[in-house]
Structure formats: C-alpha cells, structure tokens
Tab-separated table of C-alpha atoms in Angstrom:
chain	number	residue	atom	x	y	z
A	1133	UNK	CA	-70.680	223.306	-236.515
A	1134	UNK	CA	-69.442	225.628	-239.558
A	1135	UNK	CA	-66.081	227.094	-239.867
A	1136	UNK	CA	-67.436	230.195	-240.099
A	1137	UNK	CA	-69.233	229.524	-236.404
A	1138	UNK	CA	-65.900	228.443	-235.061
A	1139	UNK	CA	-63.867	231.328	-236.057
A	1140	UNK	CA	-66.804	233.506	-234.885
A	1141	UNK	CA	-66.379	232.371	-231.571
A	1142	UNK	CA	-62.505	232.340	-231.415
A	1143	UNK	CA	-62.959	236.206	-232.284
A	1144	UNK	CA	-65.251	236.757	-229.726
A	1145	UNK	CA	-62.797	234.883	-226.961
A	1146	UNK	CA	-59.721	237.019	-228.319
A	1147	UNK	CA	-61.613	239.977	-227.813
A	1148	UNK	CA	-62.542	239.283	-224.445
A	1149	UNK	CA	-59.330	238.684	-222.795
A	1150	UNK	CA	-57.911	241.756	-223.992
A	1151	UNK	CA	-55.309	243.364	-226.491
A	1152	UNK	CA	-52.160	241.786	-226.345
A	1153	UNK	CA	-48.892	243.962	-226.083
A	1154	UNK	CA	-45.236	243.685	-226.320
A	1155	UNK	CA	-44.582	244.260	-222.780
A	1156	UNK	CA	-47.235	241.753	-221.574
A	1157	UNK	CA	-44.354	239.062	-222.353
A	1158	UNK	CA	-41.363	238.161	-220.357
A	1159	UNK	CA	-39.123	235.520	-221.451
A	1160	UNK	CA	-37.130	233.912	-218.521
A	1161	UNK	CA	-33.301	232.304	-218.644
A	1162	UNK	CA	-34.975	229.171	-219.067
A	1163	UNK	CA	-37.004	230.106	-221.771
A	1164	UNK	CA	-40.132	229.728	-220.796
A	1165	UNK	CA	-42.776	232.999	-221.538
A	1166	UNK	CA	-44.658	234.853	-218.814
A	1167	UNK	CA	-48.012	236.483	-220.277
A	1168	UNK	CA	-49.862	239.032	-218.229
A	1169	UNK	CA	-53.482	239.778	-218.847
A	1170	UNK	CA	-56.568	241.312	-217.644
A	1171	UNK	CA	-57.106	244.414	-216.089
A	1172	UNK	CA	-54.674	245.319	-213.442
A	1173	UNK	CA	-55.839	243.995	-209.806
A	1174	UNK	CA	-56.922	241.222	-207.786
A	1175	UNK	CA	-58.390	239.565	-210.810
A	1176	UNK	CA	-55.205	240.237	-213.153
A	1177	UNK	CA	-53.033	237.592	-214.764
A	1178	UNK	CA	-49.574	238.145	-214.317
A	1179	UNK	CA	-48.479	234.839	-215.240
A	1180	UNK	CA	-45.748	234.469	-212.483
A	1181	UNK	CA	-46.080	231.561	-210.736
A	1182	UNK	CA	-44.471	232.446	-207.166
A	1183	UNK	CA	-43.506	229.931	-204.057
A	1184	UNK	CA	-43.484	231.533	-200.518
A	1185	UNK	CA	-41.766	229.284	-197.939
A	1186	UNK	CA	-42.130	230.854	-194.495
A	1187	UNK	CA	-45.516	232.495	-195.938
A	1188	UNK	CA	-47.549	232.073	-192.265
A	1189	UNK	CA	-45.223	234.142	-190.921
A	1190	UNK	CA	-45.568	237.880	-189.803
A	1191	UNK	CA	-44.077	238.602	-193.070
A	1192	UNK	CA	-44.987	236.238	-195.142
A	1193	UNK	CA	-48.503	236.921	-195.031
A	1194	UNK	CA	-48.143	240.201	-195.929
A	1195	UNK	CA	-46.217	239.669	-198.989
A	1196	UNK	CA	-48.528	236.827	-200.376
A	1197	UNK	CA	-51.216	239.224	-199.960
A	1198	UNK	CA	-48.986	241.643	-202.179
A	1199	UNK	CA	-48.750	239.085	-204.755
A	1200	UNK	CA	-52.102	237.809	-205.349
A	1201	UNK	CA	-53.359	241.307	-205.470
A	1202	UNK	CA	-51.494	241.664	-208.654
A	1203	UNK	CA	-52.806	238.505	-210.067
A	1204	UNK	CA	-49.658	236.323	-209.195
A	1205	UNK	CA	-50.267	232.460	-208.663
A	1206	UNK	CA	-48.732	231.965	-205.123
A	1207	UNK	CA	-47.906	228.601	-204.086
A	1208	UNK	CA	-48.311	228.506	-199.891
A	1209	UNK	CA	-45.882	225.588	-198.445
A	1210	UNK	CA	-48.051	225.130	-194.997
A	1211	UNK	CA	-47.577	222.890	-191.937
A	1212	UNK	CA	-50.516	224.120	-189.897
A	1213	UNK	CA	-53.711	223.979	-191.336
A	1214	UNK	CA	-55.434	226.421	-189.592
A	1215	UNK	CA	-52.263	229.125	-190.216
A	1216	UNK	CA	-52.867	228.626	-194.195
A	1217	UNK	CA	-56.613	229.090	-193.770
A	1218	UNK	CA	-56.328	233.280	-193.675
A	1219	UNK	CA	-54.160	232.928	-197.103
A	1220	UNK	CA	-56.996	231.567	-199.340
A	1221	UNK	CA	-58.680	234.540	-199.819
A	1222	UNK	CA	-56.146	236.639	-200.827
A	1223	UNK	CA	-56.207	235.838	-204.044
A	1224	UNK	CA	-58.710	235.202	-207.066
A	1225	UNK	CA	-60.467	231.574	-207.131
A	1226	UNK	CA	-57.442	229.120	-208.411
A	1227	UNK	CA	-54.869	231.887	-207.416
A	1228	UNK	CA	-53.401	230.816	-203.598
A	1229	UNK	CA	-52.370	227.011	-203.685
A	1230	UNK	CA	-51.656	225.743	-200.233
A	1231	UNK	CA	-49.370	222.748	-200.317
A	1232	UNK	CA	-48.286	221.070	-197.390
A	1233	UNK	CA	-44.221	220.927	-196.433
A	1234	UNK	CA	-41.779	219.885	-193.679
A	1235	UNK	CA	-38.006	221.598	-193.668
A	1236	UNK	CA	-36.599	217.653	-193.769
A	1237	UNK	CA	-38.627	216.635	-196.713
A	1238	UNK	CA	-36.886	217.474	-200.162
A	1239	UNK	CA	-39.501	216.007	-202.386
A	1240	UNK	CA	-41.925	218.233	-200.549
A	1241	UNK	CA	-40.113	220.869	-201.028
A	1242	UNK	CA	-39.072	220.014	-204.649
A	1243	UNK	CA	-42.962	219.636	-205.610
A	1244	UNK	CA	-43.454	223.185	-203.818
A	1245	UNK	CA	-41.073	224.812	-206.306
A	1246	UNK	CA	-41.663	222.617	-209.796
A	1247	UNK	CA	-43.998	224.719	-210.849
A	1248	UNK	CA	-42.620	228.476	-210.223
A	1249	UNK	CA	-40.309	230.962	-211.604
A	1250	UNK	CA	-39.492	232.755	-208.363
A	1251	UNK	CA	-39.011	231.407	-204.940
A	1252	UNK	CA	-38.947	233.197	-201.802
A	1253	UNK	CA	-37.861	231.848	-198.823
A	1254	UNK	CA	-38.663	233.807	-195.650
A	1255	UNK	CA	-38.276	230.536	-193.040
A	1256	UNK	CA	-36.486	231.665	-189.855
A	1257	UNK	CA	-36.452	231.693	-186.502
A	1258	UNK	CA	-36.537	234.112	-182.963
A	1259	UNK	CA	-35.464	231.774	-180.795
A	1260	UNK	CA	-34.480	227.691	-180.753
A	1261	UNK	CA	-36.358	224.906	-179.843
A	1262	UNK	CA	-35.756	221.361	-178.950
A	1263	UNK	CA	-37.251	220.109	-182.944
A	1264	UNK	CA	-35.418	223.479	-184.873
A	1265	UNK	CA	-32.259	225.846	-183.784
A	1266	UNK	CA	-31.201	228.505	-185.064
A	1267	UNK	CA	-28.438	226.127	-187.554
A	1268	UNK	CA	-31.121	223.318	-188.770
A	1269	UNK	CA	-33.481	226.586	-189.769
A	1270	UNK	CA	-31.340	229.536	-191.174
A	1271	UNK	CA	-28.813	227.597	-192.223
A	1272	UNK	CA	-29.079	223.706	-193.168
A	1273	UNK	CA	-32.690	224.765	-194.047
A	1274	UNK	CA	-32.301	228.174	-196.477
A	1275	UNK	CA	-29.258	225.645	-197.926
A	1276	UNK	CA	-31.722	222.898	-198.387
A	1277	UNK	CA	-34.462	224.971	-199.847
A	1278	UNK	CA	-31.890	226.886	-202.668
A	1279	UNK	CA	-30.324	223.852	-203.592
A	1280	UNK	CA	-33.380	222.065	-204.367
A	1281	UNK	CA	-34.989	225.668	-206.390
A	1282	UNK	CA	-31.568	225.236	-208.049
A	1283	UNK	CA	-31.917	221.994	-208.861
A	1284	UNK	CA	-35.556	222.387	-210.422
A	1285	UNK	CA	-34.669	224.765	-212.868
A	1286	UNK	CA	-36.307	228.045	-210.692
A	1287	UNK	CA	-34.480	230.910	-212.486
A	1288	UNK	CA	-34.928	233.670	-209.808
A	1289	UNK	CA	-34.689	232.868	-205.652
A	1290	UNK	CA	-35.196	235.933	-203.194
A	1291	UNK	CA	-33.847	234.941	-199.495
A	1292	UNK	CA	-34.735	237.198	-196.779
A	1293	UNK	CA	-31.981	237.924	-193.818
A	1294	UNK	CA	-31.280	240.422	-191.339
A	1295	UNK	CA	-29.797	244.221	-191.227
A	1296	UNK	CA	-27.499	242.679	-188.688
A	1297	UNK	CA	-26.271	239.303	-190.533
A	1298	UNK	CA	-22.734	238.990	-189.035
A	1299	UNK	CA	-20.336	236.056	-189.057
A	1300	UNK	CA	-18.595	237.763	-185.828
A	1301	UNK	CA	-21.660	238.769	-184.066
A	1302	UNK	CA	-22.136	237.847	-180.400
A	1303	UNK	CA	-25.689	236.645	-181.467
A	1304	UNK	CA	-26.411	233.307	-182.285
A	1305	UNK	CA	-29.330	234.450	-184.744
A	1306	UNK	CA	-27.794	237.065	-186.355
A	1307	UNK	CA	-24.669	234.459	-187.423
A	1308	UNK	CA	-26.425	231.627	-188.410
A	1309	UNK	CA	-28.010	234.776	-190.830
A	1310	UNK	CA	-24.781	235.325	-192.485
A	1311	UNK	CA	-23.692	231.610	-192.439
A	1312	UNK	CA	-27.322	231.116	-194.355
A	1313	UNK	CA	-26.200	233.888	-196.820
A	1314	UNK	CA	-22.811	232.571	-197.768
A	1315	UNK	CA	-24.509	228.845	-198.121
A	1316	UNK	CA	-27.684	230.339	-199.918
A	1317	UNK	CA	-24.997	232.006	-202.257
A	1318	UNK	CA	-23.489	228.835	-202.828
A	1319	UNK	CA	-25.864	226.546	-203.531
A	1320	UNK	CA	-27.900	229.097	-205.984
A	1321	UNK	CA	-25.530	231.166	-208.194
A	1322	UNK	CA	-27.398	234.666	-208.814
A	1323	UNK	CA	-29.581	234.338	-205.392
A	1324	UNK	CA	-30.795	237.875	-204.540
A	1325	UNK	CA	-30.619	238.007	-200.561
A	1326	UNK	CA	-32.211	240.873	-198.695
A	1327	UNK	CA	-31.443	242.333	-195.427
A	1328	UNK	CA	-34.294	244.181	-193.492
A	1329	UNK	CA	-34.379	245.896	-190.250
A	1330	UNK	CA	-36.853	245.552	-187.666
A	1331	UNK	CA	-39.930	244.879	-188.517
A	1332	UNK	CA	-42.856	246.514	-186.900
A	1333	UNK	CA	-47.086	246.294	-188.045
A	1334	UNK	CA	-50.273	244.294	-186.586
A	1335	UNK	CA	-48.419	241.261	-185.233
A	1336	UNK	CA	-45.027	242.108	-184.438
A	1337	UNK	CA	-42.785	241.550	-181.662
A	1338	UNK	CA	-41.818	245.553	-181.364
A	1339	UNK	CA	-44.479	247.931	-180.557
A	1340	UNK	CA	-46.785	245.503	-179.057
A	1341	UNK	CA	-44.155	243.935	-176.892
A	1342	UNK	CA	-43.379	247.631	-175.422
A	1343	UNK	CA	-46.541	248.228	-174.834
A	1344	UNK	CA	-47.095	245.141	-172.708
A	1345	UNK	CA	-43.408	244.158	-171.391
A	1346	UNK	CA	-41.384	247.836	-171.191
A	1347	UNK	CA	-39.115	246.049	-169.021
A	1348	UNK	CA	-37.659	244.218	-171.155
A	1349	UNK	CA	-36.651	246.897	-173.135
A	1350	UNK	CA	-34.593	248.729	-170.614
A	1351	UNK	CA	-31.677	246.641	-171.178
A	1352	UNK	CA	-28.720	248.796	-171.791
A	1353	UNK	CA	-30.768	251.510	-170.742
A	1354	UNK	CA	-32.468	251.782	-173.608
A	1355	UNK	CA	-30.187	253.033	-175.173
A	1356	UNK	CA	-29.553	250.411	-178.342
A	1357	UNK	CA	-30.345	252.039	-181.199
A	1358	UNK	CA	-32.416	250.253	-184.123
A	1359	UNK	CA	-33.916	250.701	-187.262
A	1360	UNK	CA	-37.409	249.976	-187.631
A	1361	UNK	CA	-39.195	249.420	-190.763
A	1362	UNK	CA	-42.808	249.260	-191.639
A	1363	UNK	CA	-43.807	245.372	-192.918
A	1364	UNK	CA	-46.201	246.628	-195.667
A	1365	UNK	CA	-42.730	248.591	-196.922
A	1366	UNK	CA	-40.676	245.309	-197.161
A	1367	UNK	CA	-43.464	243.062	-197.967
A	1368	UNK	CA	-44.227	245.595	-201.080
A	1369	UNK	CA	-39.952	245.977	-202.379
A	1370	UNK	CA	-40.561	241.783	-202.100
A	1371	UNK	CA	-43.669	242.188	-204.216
A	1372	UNK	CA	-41.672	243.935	-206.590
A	1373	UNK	CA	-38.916	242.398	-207.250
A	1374	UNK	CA	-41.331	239.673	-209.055
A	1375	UNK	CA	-41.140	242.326	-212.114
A	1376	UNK	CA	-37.011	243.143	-211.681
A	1377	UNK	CA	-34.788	240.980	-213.468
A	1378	UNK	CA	-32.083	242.215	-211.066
A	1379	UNK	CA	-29.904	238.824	-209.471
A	1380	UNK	CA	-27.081	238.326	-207.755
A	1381	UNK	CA	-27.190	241.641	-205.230
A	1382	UNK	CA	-27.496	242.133	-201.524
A	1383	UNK	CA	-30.241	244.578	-200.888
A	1384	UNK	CA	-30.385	246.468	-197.563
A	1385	UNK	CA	-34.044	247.439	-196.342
A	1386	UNK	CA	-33.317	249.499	-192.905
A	1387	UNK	CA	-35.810	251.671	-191.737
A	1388	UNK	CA	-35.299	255.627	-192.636
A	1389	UNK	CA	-34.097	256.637	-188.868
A	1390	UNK	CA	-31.984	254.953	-186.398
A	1391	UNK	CA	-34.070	255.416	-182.768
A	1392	UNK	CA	-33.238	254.037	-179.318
A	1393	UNK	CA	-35.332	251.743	-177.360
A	1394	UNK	CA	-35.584	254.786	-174.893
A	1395	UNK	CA	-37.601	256.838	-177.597
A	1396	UNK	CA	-39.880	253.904	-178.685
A	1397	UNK	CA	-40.958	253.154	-175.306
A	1398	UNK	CA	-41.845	256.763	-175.153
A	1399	UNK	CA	-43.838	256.859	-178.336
A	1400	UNK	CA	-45.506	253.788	-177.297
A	1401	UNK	CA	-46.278	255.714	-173.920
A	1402	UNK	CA	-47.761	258.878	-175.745
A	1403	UNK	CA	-49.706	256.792	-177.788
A	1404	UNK	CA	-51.529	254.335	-175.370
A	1405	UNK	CA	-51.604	257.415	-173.144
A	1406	UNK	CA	-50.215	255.293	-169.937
A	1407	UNK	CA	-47.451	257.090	-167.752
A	1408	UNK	CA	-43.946	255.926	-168.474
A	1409	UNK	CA	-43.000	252.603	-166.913
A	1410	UNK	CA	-41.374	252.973	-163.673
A	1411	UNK	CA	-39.734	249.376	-163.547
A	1412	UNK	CA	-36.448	248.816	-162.573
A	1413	UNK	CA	-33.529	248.396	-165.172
A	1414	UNK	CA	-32.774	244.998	-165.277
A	1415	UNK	CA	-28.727	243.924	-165.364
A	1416	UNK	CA	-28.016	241.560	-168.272
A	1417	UNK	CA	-26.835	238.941	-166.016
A	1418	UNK	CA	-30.263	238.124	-164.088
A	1419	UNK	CA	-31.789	239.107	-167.727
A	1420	UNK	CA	-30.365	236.120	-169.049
A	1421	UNK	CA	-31.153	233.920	-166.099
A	1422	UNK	CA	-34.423	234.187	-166.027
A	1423	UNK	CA	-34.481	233.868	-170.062
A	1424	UNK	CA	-32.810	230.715	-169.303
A	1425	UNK	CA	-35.253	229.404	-166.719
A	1426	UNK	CA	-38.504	230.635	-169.465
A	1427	UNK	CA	-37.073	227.969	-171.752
A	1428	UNK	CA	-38.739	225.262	-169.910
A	1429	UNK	CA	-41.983	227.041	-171.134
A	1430	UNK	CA	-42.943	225.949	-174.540
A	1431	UNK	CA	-43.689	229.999	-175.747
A	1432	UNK	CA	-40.728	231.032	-174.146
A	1433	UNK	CA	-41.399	235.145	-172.538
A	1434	UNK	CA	-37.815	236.557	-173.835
A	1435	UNK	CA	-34.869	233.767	-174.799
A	1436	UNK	CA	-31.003	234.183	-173.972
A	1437	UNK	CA	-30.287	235.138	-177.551
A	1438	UNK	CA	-33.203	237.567	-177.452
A	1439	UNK	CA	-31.227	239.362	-174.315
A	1440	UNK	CA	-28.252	239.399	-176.423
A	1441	UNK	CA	-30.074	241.133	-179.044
A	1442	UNK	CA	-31.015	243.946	-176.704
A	1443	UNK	CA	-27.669	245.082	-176.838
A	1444	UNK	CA	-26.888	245.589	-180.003
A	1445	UNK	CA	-26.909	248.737	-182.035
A	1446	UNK	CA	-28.461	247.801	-185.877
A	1447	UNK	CA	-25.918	248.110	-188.730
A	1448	UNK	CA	-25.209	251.438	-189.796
A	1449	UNK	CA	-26.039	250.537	-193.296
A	1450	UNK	CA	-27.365	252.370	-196.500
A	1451	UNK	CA	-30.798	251.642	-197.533
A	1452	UNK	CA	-31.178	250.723	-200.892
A	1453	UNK	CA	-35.030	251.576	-201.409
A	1454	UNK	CA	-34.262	252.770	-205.042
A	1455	UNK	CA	-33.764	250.137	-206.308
A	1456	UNK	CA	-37.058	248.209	-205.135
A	1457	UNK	CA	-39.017	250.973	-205.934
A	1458	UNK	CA	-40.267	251.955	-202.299
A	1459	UNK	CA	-40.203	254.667	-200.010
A	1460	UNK	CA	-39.932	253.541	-196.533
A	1461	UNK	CA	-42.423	255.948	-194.161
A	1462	UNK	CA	-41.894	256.759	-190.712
A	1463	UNK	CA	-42.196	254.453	-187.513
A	1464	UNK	CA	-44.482	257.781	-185.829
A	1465	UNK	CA	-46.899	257.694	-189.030
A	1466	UNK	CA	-48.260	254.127	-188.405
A	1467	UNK	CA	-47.269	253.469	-184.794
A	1468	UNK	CA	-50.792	254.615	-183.615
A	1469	UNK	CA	-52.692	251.666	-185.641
A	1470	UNK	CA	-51.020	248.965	-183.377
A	1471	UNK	CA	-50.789	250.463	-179.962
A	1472	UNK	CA	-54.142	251.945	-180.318
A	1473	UNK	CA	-55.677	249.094	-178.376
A	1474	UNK	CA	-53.476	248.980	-175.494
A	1475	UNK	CA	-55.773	251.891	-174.025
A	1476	UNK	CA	-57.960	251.574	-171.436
A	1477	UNK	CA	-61.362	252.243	-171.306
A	1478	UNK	CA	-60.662	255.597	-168.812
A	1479	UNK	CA	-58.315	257.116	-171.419
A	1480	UNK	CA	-59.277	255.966	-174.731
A	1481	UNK	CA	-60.261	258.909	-175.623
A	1482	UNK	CA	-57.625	262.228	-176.731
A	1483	UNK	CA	-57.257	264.375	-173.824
A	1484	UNK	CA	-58.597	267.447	-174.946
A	1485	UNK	CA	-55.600	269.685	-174.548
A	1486	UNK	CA	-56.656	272.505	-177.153
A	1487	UNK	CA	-59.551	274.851	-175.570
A	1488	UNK	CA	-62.764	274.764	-177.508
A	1489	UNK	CA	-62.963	276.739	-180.745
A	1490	UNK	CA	-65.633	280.045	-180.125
A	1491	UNK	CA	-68.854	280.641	-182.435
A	1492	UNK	CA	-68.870	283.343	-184.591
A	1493	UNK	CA	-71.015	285.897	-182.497
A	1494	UNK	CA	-68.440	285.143	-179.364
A	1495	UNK	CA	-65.813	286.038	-181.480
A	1496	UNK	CA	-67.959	289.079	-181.777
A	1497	UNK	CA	-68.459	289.613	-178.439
A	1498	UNK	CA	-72.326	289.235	-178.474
C-alpha cells in the first residue's frame, strides 16, 4: 500500500473521532493524561477510568449509572453474580467491567484499583452479622481499601460516610463512621470523604419502610428529626466530583429540610391514601428486645443499633451543595414515585375532591 493511501486513511480516522481541544486533556499528579472524546453521552469517552467498591448497593448503583452515562470506564468489584448483572448495561459495550472481590483479599482489591484514577468506596453496613460488623466493614475495611488505592498509585479516593459520623455517638454505626474517617484519612493523604443524610429513592429503607412498618417509626414519638436526601442528588455530586480536582475536604450532603418522623409518616399516609396508623407507640426498651430476638433471623426486621438510631436527631450541619455542583430537591417532589404502589386497588385512584369543571353553555346558563 502507498504512502499516500496510508496517510489518506489516517486523515480520514482523525476526522472521525473528532476535533481535539485544550480542555479535552487532564493531566493527573501522577502524570498520566486523561483524553475525552466523542460526543457528550452514553457513548462519550471521558477517559477516567473509575473503581466503585460497594457499587450493588442502593447507592452504588445509582452512581455507576451516573458514570457510564458520561462515558466513564467503571470498574464493578462484585461478590454476587446475579447483583452485578443489572450494572452491565449501563454503560457502552467495553464500558462496565465487573471484577470479582472479597473485603479480606488485598490482591483482589489491588487488581480492582490498578487500573483507575479515582476510587470510590461506598462499602458499609445497616446492621452486623456473624461474617461482617460494623468494625471489620467501616473501619478495618474502608482502611484496607485506601491503603491499598494508596499504595497503587490512585491519585484521587472519594469515601462515602454519614451526616451523623460521631466518635461519641451512642450508635455503634454512626462511630465506626468516624473511626473509618480518621483511618481513611490516614492511610490516604488528600482522601475526599463525604457525609450524606438519609437517603431516600426506589429501594430505600425510608419511605418504603413507613409505608409498610409505621410502627417502627413511632419511637420517640416521632419526633427525631432527619434530613432526607434524594439518591439521584448524591449519586450525581459523586458523579461529579470525577471532573473536580478538589482533595483533602469533608463535604456535607444533608437534605435541604430537617423533618420529623411524625411528618414523614404523614406524607407517606397522604400519598398511599391509607388512614394514619393507629399502632401503639412502642417504649425503647421492648423495641430493643424484640430487635434482639430478630437477630436469630438471617434478614433481621429492625436491629438494636437500628432502635438506637431512631432516636437521634441528624446533625445540624451546613450543606455544601456548591461545591458539587447540585441542588438538592425536596423529599415532597419525588416521594410520590416510591409510595405510589403501596395503594390498593379500592383507592388507587385520586379522590376527586375538586367538583367537575362546567361546559361553556352551563356557564351560560343554557
């Protein structure tokens, strides 16, 4: 083949991936060059290469699907086959790599993160089991999984806590949160670590447990106040911080108001359209013995920590929204999507509480 042939065709592949600009490269700490290309979207470049340990999770899911859809190469560490199998098509053909992991393996974990220039780790827990507490998980575990980034040259590592990470707190979770902080921060100098409230969407543990077990949050009354915030909101300031070169900061995601349990469980009730549970307040005491006595079941209906939880008011912190480009919305704009099911069949429909709008000529009295 001719020179002339070969530099004909060279031309023609230029041409079809696209003009090349200044800000389509990035050049990390560790010098290595990210190059975006394509049209923005699903079938984009972006050239990140991004590893998302806890990425079956209620979460996690949500932010691969962020990623990909900008044309990010998402590494998914997996331990249950089927719970990877809703990732792959996410993203364009080559684009969502499952790769299988276990929190005790390190080479596992150190070919999950060889490759990438951002790791997230969103591994945690609700309650403890027999195999992982609350210490092996959000602590020996987020230590384990930063050291080992560290150690493999990653230059960026996101790690996602709570609103209510406390040393001094009376709940096992939400200390083994700031214990996983402070060793997180240790082990990877210039980890960003980000602190949401509440999460609520599709598969959460908030709206859909009111509408099914209001019992269980009448403890205190219902009066602990929290501050919910919509997954797609957190799962998007997650997604962005792939294009931030912002390290090293503590980013708090609450939800924009601070509502009781007592006003959920009536939104939840105005929304299904059921009458207000009647059920007794429970006292915390027989609470947490029969949350002891569920931990003989393997899916445990509330734990002792859970109880705990119920009692707490969430931090009376400042969201810092700005700076991950996202406006959090309101708990009463979305609410309706996930408790929408929880209808019967007798009430599904709106009651029709406005009267029926009159035709012209009996507006005209004819």
């Amino acid at each position: 083949m001719s020179t002339s042939s070969n530099l004909l065709r060279l031309q023609r592949a230029v041409n079809h991936q696209g003009k090349r600009a200044y800000h389509d490269l990035v050049t990390l700490p560790t010098k290595k060059p990210i190059i975006s290309q394509g049209p923005p979207g699903y079938s984009a470049v972006t050239g990140h290469v991004v590893t998302v340990f806890g990425c079956t999770g209620f979460l996690g899911r949500y932010l691969v699907s962020k990623l990909a859809r900008m044309g990010t190469q998402v590494v998914v560490p997996y331990r249950d086959e089927d719970e990877k199998r809703r990732l792959k098509p996410m993203g364009d053909l080559g684009q969502i790599v499952p790769m299988e992991w276990d929190l005790r393996n390190e080479n596992q974990i150190a070919e999950c993160v060889r490759h990438s220039d951002i790791v997230y780790n969103l591994v945690g827990r609700d309650y403890a089991t027999k195999n992982f507490d609350f210490t092996s998980v959000q602590v020996d575990g987020a230590e384990k999984i930063a050291r080992i980034t560290a150690q493999s040259g990653v230059p960026r590592f996101v790690h996602v806590s709570h609103l209510n990470a406390s040393a001094t707190s009376p709940s096992a979770l939400y200390r083994t949160k700031a214990e996983g902080e402070e060793r997180v921060n240790a082990a990877f100098q210039g980890a960003t670590i980000i602190r949401p409230g509440p999460l609520y969407g599709y598969e959460d543990k908030l709206l859909n447990n009111m509408a099914i077990w209001p019992i269980w949050w009448k403890l205190n009354n219902a009066k602990t106040t929290i501050r919910p915030v919509h997954v797609m909101d957190v799962a998007q300031a997650l997604a962005n911080l792939v294009h931030s070169p912002q390290l090293g900061r503590t980013i708090a995601l609450p939800g924009p108001a601070a509502l009781t349990y007592e006003y959920l469980l009536d939104l939840v009730s105005s929304l299904t359209y059921q009458p207000p549970s009647r059920a007794p307040v429970v006292p915390k005491a027989l609470a947490l013995l029969v949350a002891r006595a569920a931990q003989s079941v393997w899916w445990p209906l509330i734990s002792p920590d859970e109880i705990v939880r119920r009692y707490i008011d969430d931090a009376d912190t400042p969201g810092a929204w700005d700076e991950v480009g996202v406006t959090p919305a309101d708990i009463e704009q979305h609410a309706i999507q996930y408790v929408r099911r929880y209808r019967s069949a007798e009430n599904f429909s709106r009651p029709n509480v406005f009267p029926p709008k009159k035709s012209f000529t009996e507006e005209l009295g004819y």
